[in-house]
PDB file of C-alpha atoms in Angstrom:
ATOM      1  CA  UNK A   1      65.922  92.369  89.790  1.00  0.00           C
ATOM      2  CA  UNK A   2      66.643  89.624  87.259  1.00  0.00           C
ATOM      3  CA  UNK A   3      65.594  90.275  83.667  1.00  0.00           C
ATOM      4  CA  UNK A   4      63.757  86.945  83.497  1.00  0.00           C
ATOM      5  CA  UNK A   5      62.277  85.387  86.601  1.00  0.00           C
ATOM      6  CA  UNK A   6      60.782  81.933  86.876  1.00  0.00           C
ATOM      7  CA  UNK A   7      58.863  79.919  89.415  1.00  0.00           C
ATOM      8  CA  UNK A   8      61.229  78.376  91.920  1.00  0.00           C
ATOM      9  CA  UNK A   9      61.437  74.600  91.634  1.00  0.00           C
ATOM     10  CA  UNK A  10      61.546  71.772  91.868  1.00  0.00           C
ATOM     11  CA  UNK A  11      58.099  70.625  90.806  1.00  0.00           C
ATOM     12  CA  UNK A  12      57.456  66.987  91.709  1.00  0.00           C
ATOM     13  CA  UNK A  13      54.358  65.631  89.963  1.00  0.00           C
ATOM     14  CA  UNK A  14      52.919  62.169  89.266  1.00  0.00           C
ATOM     15  CA  UNK A  15      52.657  60.788  85.769  1.00  0.00           C
ATOM     16  CA  UNK A  16      49.565  62.062  84.007  1.00  0.00           C
ATOM     17  CA  UNK A  17      49.424  65.309  85.960  1.00  0.00           C
ATOM     18  CA  UNK A  18      49.090  68.756  84.438  1.00  0.00           C
ATOM     19  CA  UNK A  19      51.767  71.220  85.454  1.00  0.00           C
ATOM     20  CA  UNK A  20      52.165  74.927  84.723  1.00  0.00           C
ATOM     21  CA  UNK A  21      55.289  77.058  84.745  1.00  0.00           C
ATOM     22  CA  UNK A  22      55.259  80.824  84.876  1.00  0.00           C
ATOM     23  CA  UNK A  23      57.810  83.424  83.935  1.00  0.00           C
ATOM     24  CA  UNK A  24      57.992  87.216  83.991  1.00  0.00           C
ATOM     25  CA  UNK A  25      60.386  89.463  82.114  1.00  0.00           C
ATOM     26  CA  UNK A  26      61.394  93.037  82.816  1.00  0.00           C
ATOM     27  CA  UNK A  27      62.642  94.333  79.455  1.00  0.00           C
ATOM     28  CA  UNK A  28      59.678  95.714  77.537  1.00  0.00           C
ATOM     29  CA  UNK A  29      61.866  95.766  74.392  1.00  0.00           C
ATOM     30  CA  UNK A  30      61.864  91.970  74.378  1.00  0.00           C
ATOM     31  CA  UNK A  31      60.386  90.802  71.125  1.00  0.00           C
ATOM     32  CA  UNK A  32      60.822  87.054  70.934  1.00  0.00           C
ATOM     33  CA  UNK A  33      60.017  84.473  73.550  1.00  0.00           C
ATOM     34  CA  UNK A  34      60.844  80.817  73.969  1.00  0.00           C
ATOM     35  CA  UNK A  35      60.794  77.840  76.261  1.00  0.00           C
ATOM     36  CA  UNK A  36      63.914  75.680  76.244  1.00  0.00           C
ATOM     37  CA  UNK A  37      64.318  72.306  77.858  1.00  0.00           C
ATOM     38  CA  UNK A  38      67.602  71.241  79.449  1.00  0.00           C
ATOM     39  CA  UNK A  39      68.351  67.711  80.570  1.00  0.00           C
ATOM     40  CA  UNK A  40      70.921  67.132  83.284  1.00  0.00           C
ATOM     41  CA  UNK A  41      74.429  68.066  82.097  1.00  0.00           C
ATOM     42  CA  UNK A  42      73.221  68.607  78.524  1.00  0.00           C
ATOM     43  CA  UNK A  43      72.757  71.676  76.353  1.00  0.00           C
ATOM     44  CA  UNK A  44      69.467  73.605  76.233  1.00  0.00           C
ATOM     45  CA  UNK A  45      67.171  72.586  73.392  1.00  0.00           C
ATOM     46  CA  UNK A  46      64.308  74.605  72.010  1.00  0.00           C
ATOM     47  CA  UNK A  47      60.954  73.301  73.193  1.00  0.00           C
ATOM     48  CA  UNK A  48      58.745  75.905  71.577  1.00  0.00           C
ATOM     49  CA  UNK A  49      58.445  79.537  70.621  1.00  0.00           C
ATOM     50  CA  UNK A  50      55.792  81.595  72.367  1.00  0.00           C
ATOM     51  CA  UNK A  51      53.329  83.886  70.591  1.00  0.00           C
ATOM     52  CA  UNK A  52      50.756  86.358  71.861  1.00  0.00           C
ATOM     53  CA  UNK A  53      48.009  84.290  70.279  1.00  0.00           C
ATOM     54  CA  UNK A  54      49.142  81.264  72.251  1.00  0.00           C
ATOM     55  CA  UNK A  55      50.467  78.140  70.657  1.00  0.00           C
ATOM     56  CA  UNK A  56      50.169  74.447  71.243  1.00  0.00           C
ATOM     57  CA  UNK A  57      52.429  71.553  70.370  1.00  0.00           C
ATOM     58  CA  UNK A  58      50.921  68.255  71.405  1.00  0.00           C
ATOM     59  CA  UNK A  59      50.765  68.188  75.207  1.00  0.00           C
ATOM     60  CA  UNK A  60      52.527  71.547  75.512  1.00  0.00           C
ATOM     61  CA  UNK A  61      50.805  74.935  75.438  1.00  0.00           C
ATOM     62  CA  UNK A  62      52.625  78.259  75.688  1.00  0.00           C
ATOM     63  CA  UNK A  63      51.096  81.671  76.258  1.00  0.00           C
ATOM     64  CA  UNK A  64      52.425  85.217  76.217  1.00  0.00           C
ATOM     65  CA  UNK A  65      50.858  88.273  77.804  1.00  0.00           C
ATOM     66  CA  UNK A  66      52.800  91.308  76.605  1.00  0.00           C
ATOM     67  CA  UNK A  67      50.845  93.770  78.748  1.00  0.00           C
ATOM     68  CA  UNK A  68      51.767  91.886  81.928  1.00  0.00           C
ATOM     69  CA  UNK A  69      55.166  90.770  80.578  1.00  0.00           C
ATOM     70  CA  UNK A  70      54.259  87.229  81.531  1.00  0.00           C
ATOM     71  CA  UNK A  71      54.930  83.892  79.826  1.00  0.00           C
ATOM     72  CA  UNK A  72      53.508  80.501  80.701  1.00  0.00           C
ATOM     73  CA  UNK A  73      54.013  76.871  79.776  1.00  0.00           C
ATOM     74  CA  UNK A  74      51.424  74.184  80.422  1.00  0.00           C
ATOM     75  CA  UNK A  75      52.270  70.494  80.197  1.00  0.00           C
ATOM     76  CA  UNK A  76      49.355  68.097  80.120  1.00  0.00           C
ATOM     77  CA  UNK A  77      49.469  64.345  80.807  1.00  0.00           C
ATOM     78  CA  UNK A  78      53.035  64.488  82.136  1.00  0.00           C
ATOM     79  CA  UNK A  79      55.394  61.695  81.124  1.00  0.00           C
ATOM     80  CA  UNK A  80      58.475  60.442  82.935  1.00  0.00           C
ATOM     81  CA  UNK A  81      60.476  61.707  79.955  1.00  0.00           C
ATOM     82  CA  UNK A  82      59.297  65.276  80.661  1.00  0.00           C
ATOM     83  CA  UNK A  83      61.595  65.360  83.698  1.00  0.00           C
ATOM     84  CA  UNK A  84      64.071  68.157  82.961  1.00  0.00           C
ATOM     85  CA  UNK A  85      64.751  71.812  83.667  1.00  0.00           C
ATOM     86  CA  UNK A  86      62.569  74.245  81.732  1.00  0.00           C
ATOM     87  CA  UNK A  87      64.148  77.566  80.852  1.00  0.00           C
ATOM     88  CA  UNK A  88      62.162  80.679  80.013  1.00  0.00           C
ATOM     89  CA  UNK A  89      64.010  82.726  77.395  1.00  0.00           C
ATOM     90  CA  UNK A  90      63.481  86.176  75.895  1.00  0.00           C
ATOM     91  CA  UNK A  91      65.284  87.930  73.092  1.00  0.00           C
ATOM     92  CA  UNK A  92      65.627  91.604  72.381  1.00  0.00           C
ATOM     93  CA  UNK A  93      65.913  91.485  68.615  1.00  0.00           C
ATOM     94  CA  UNK A  94      68.140  94.555  68.635  1.00  0.00           C
ATOM     95  CA  UNK A  95      70.713  92.785  70.816  1.00  0.00           C
ATOM     96  CA  UNK A  96      70.280  89.403  69.141  1.00  0.00           C
ATOM     97  CA  UNK A  97      71.138  87.707  72.415  1.00  0.00           C
ATOM     98  CA  UNK A  98      69.071  85.306  74.477  1.00  0.00           C
ATOM     99  CA  UNK A  99      68.312  86.119  78.106  1.00  0.00           C
ATOM    100  CA  UNK A 100      67.556  83.053  80.176  1.00  0.00           C
ATOM    101  CA  UNK A 101      65.715  82.594  83.420  1.00  0.00           C
ATOM    102  CA  UNK A 102      67.294  80.364  86.050  1.00  0.00           C
ATOM    103  CA  UNK A 103      65.063  77.487  85.078  1.00  0.00           C
ATOM    104  CA  UNK A 104      62.459  75.396  86.834  1.00  0.00           C
ATOM    105  CA  UNK A 105      63.181  71.751  87.491  1.00  0.00           C
ATOM    106  CA  UNK A 106      60.403  69.261  86.835  1.00  0.00           C
ATOM    107  CA  UNK A 107      60.505  65.739  88.196  1.00  0.00           C
ATOM    108  CA  UNK A 108      57.728  63.449  87.000  1.00  0.00           C
ATOM    109  CA  UNK A 109      57.316  60.425  89.233  1.00  0.00           C
ATOM    110  CA  UNK A 110      55.772  57.020  88.435  1.00  0.00           C
TER     111      UNK A 110
ATOM    112  CA  UNK B   1      74.663  67.431  58.841  1.00  0.00           C
ATOM    113  CA  UNK B   2      76.717  67.955  61.980  1.00  0.00           C
ATOM    114  CA  UNK B   3      75.229  70.274  64.520  1.00  0.00           C
ATOM    115  CA  UNK B   4      77.210  72.665  66.675  1.00  0.00           C
ATOM    116  CA  UNK B   5      80.381  71.069  67.977  1.00  0.00           C
ATOM    117  CA  UNK B   6      82.563  72.198  70.854  1.00  0.00           C
ATOM    118  CA  UNK B   7      85.952  71.150  72.160  1.00  0.00           C
ATOM    119  CA  UNK B   8      87.155  70.060  74.563  1.00  0.00           C
ATOM    120  CA  UNK B   9      84.225  68.490  76.440  1.00  0.00           C
ATOM    121  CA  UNK B  10      85.886  68.839  79.828  1.00  0.00           C
ATOM    122  CA  UNK B  11      88.801  70.890  81.079  1.00  0.00           C
ATOM    123  CA  UNK B  12      90.508  71.362  84.423  1.00  0.00           C
ATOM    124  CA  UNK B  13      92.653  74.417  85.037  1.00  0.00           C
ATOM    125  CA  UNK B  14      94.141  76.179  88.043  1.00  0.00           C
ATOM    126  CA  UNK B  15      93.601  79.768  89.125  1.00  0.00           C
ATOM    127  CA  UNK B  16      95.549  82.282  87.099  1.00  0.00           C
ATOM    128  CA  UNK B  17      95.842  80.098  84.038  1.00  0.00           C
ATOM    129  CA  UNK B  18      94.417  80.864  80.617  1.00  0.00           C
ATOM    130  CA  UNK B  19      92.012  78.693  78.633  1.00  0.00           C
ATOM    131  CA  UNK B  20      90.799  78.530  75.028  1.00  0.00           C
ATOM    132  CA  UNK B  21      87.527  76.878  74.085  1.00  0.00           C
ATOM    133  CA  UNK B  22      86.505  76.130  70.528  1.00  0.00           C
ATOM    134  CA  UNK B  23      83.232  76.009  68.626  1.00  0.00           C
ATOM    135  CA  UNK B  24      82.261  74.967  65.118  1.00  0.00           C
ATOM    136  CA  UNK B  25      78.840  76.240  64.100  1.00  0.00           C
ATOM    137  CA  UNK B  26      76.129  74.260  62.390  1.00  0.00           C
ATOM    138  CA  UNK B  27      76.614  74.118  58.632  1.00  0.00           C
ATOM    139  CA  UNK B  28      75.268  77.275  56.985  1.00  0.00           C
ATOM    140  CA  UNK B  29      75.272  79.337  60.181  1.00  0.00           C
ATOM    141  CA  UNK B  30      77.258  82.577  60.272  1.00  0.00           C
ATOM    142  CA  UNK B  31      76.704  83.856  63.815  1.00  0.00           C
ATOM    143  CA  UNK B  32      78.223  82.402  66.970  1.00  0.00           C
ATOM    144  CA  UNK B  33      77.278  83.325  70.523  1.00  0.00           C
ATOM    145  CA  UNK B  34      78.904  82.190  73.752  1.00  0.00           C
ATOM    146  CA  UNK B  35      77.136  81.631  77.064  1.00  0.00           C
ATOM    147  CA  UNK B  36      78.332  80.755  80.559  1.00  0.00           C
ATOM    148  CA  UNK B  37      76.127  78.525  82.709  1.00  0.00           C
ATOM    149  CA  UNK B  38      77.013  78.239  86.378  1.00  0.00           C
ATOM    150  CA  UNK B  39      75.580  75.351  88.374  1.00  0.00           C
ATOM    151  CA  UNK B  40      71.894  75.844  89.105  1.00  0.00           C
ATOM    152  CA  UNK B  41      71.623  78.945  86.912  1.00  0.00           C
ATOM    153  CA  UNK B  42      70.455  79.690  83.412  1.00  0.00           C
ATOM    154  CA  UNK B  43      73.008  80.470  80.700  1.00  0.00           C
ATOM    155  CA  UNK B  44      74.393  84.016  80.733  1.00  0.00           C
ATOM    156  CA  UNK B  45      75.274  85.740  77.456  1.00  0.00           C
ATOM    157  CA  UNK B  46      78.994  86.487  77.078  1.00  0.00           C
ATOM    158  CA  UNK B  47      79.309  87.801  73.522  1.00  0.00           C
ATOM    159  CA  UNK B  48      78.341  87.272  69.907  1.00  0.00           C
ATOM    160  CA  UNK B  49      80.419  87.146  66.734  1.00  0.00           C
ATOM    161  CA  UNK B  50      79.288  87.859  63.212  1.00  0.00           C
ATOM    162  CA  UNK B  51      81.496  88.546  60.195  1.00  0.00           C
ATOM    163  CA  UNK B  52      84.563  88.003  62.385  1.00  0.00           C
ATOM    164  CA  UNK B  53      83.665  90.891  64.688  1.00  0.00           C
ATOM    165  CA  UNK B  54      82.253  91.040  68.197  1.00  0.00           C
ATOM    166  CA  UNK B  55      78.766  92.475  67.697  1.00  0.00           C
ATOM    167  CA  UNK B  56      77.236  92.248  71.140  1.00  0.00           C
ATOM    168  CA  UNK B  57      78.665  91.742  74.598  1.00  0.00           C
ATOM    169  CA  UNK B  58      77.117  90.803  77.900  1.00  0.00           C
ATOM    170  CA  UNK B  59      78.239  91.846  81.355  1.00  0.00           C
ATOM    171  CA  UNK B  60      81.550  90.005  81.413  1.00  0.00           C
ATOM    172  CA  UNK B  61      85.022  91.429  82.147  1.00  0.00           C
ATOM    173  CA  UNK B  62      87.737  91.909  79.557  1.00  0.00           C
ATOM    174  CA  UNK B  63      89.355  88.681  80.725  1.00  0.00           C
ATOM    175  CA  UNK B  64      86.815  87.066  78.421  1.00  0.00           C
ATOM    176  CA  UNK B  65      87.706  87.531  74.777  1.00  0.00           C
ATOM    177  CA  UNK B  66      86.921  85.788  71.558  1.00  0.00           C
ATOM    178  CA  UNK B  67      87.550  85.407  67.913  1.00  0.00           C
ATOM    179  CA  UNK B  68      85.673  84.275  64.841  1.00  0.00           C
ATOM    180  CA  UNK B  69      87.478  82.804  61.870  1.00  0.00           C
ATOM    181  CA  UNK B  70      86.596  83.115  58.158  1.00  0.00           C
ATOM    182  CA  UNK B  71      85.003  79.641  58.268  1.00  0.00           C
ATOM    183  CA  UNK B  72      82.668  80.988  61.037  1.00  0.00           C
ATOM    184  CA  UNK B  73      84.220  78.827  63.772  1.00  0.00           C
ATOM    185  CA  UNK B  74      84.970  80.627  67.000  1.00  0.00           C
ATOM    186  CA  UNK B  75      87.173  80.614  70.077  1.00  0.00           C
ATOM    187  CA  UNK B  76      86.496  81.828  73.578  1.00  0.00           C
ATOM    188  CA  UNK B  77      89.544  82.807  75.625  1.00  0.00           C
ATOM    189  CA  UNK B  78      89.539  83.393  79.348  1.00  0.00           C
ATOM    190  CA  UNK B  79      92.630  84.853  81.025  1.00  0.00           C
ATOM    191  CA  UNK B  80      93.623  84.893  84.690  1.00  0.00           C
ATOM    192  CA  UNK B  81      91.101  82.217  85.609  1.00  0.00           C
ATOM    193  CA  UNK B  82      89.171  82.564  88.855  1.00  0.00           C
ATOM    194  CA  UNK B  83      87.401  79.860  90.832  1.00  0.00           C
ATOM    195  CA  UNK B  84      84.130  81.545  89.831  1.00  0.00           C
ATOM    196  CA  UNK B  85      84.838  80.885  86.163  1.00  0.00           C
ATOM    197  CA  UNK B  86      84.013  77.213  86.740  1.00  0.00           C
ATOM    198  CA  UNK B  87      80.943  76.608  84.601  1.00  0.00           C
ATOM    199  CA  UNK B  88      79.512  75.010  81.490  1.00  0.00           C
ATOM    200  CA  UNK B  89      80.427  77.130  78.477  1.00  0.00           C
ATOM    201  CA  UNK B  90      77.900  76.883  75.687  1.00  0.00           C
ATOM    202  CA  UNK B  91      78.278  77.928  72.085  1.00  0.00           C
ATOM    203  CA  UNK B  92      75.209  78.680  70.007  1.00  0.00           C
ATOM    204  CA  UNK B  93      75.105  79.233  66.267  1.00  0.00           C
ATOM    205  CA  UNK B  94      72.489  80.816  64.069  1.00  0.00           C
ATOM    206  CA  UNK B  95      71.977  82.263  60.635  1.00  0.00           C
ATOM    207  CA  UNK B  96      71.333  85.952  61.159  1.00  0.00           C
ATOM    208  CA  UNK B  97      68.347  86.450  63.427  1.00  0.00           C
ATOM    209  CA  UNK B  98      67.138  82.884  63.014  1.00  0.00           C
ATOM    210  CA  UNK B  99      66.875  80.612  65.994  1.00  0.00           C
ATOM    211  CA  UNK B 100      70.071  79.534  67.703  1.00  0.00           C
ATOM    212  CA  UNK B 101      71.183  75.939  68.168  1.00  0.00           C
ATOM    213  CA  UNK B 102      73.406  75.063  71.096  1.00  0.00           C
ATOM    214  CA  UNK B 103      76.437  72.837  71.188  1.00  0.00           C
ATOM    215  CA  UNK B 104      76.977  70.263  73.957  1.00  0.00           C
ATOM    216  CA  UNK B 105      79.193  72.658  75.906  1.00  0.00           C
ATOM    217  CA  UNK B 106      82.599  72.571  77.535  1.00  0.00           C
ATOM    218  CA  UNK B 107      82.659  71.968  81.270  1.00  0.00           C
ATOM    219  CA  UNK B 108      85.461  74.034  82.813  1.00  0.00           C
ATOM    220  CA  UNK B 109      86.633  73.399  86.339  1.00  0.00           C
ATOM    221  CA  UNK B 110      89.032  75.878  87.932  1.00  0.00           C
ATOM    222  CA  UNK B 111      90.906  74.608  90.985  1.00  0.00           C
TER     223      UNK B 111
END
């Protein structure tokens, strides 16, 4: 079983749609959680950190459920520029290394 | 302020050869981590360097080795290249436990 598992993609949605990505992690020692965005043939870039209380950044909302070891990302009012691969990432602070999911590809269509 | 830089951007090698990839961390960062990203997969942690020592290592064979220099820059060496080593190699730098920033990567093709 992979340490971080994500929804299989790709997700093809029209502009303006709301789309949700889910992720589960297996290591209960994980202490920090993130969503990264990766454009084609580019490096991953931090989209947002994820907190148990939930956090929002404009059209993006991230949620963490530690009991279920589940992380989510909601994108509202999708834009063409949101098309990318979204990577769910966890970090065990003791190891100081990031563990990535395989990513979910989002394609927003006009 | 330059971010994380990596060289070269692309590299083609043949099986059995050795390769060295280089990374300069973001200014002020003291920790460098290396990741391998195969096509269609998320990045996989190779190892991490801090204070010129390997501090953490992922599930990679000894063919993968590294070094960190006093100026915090780092090298990743891969010996006896296999076709399966073809991937995007990403360097990430951070200051201690702070968030990591990734470089643009080196795309290695092994023929």
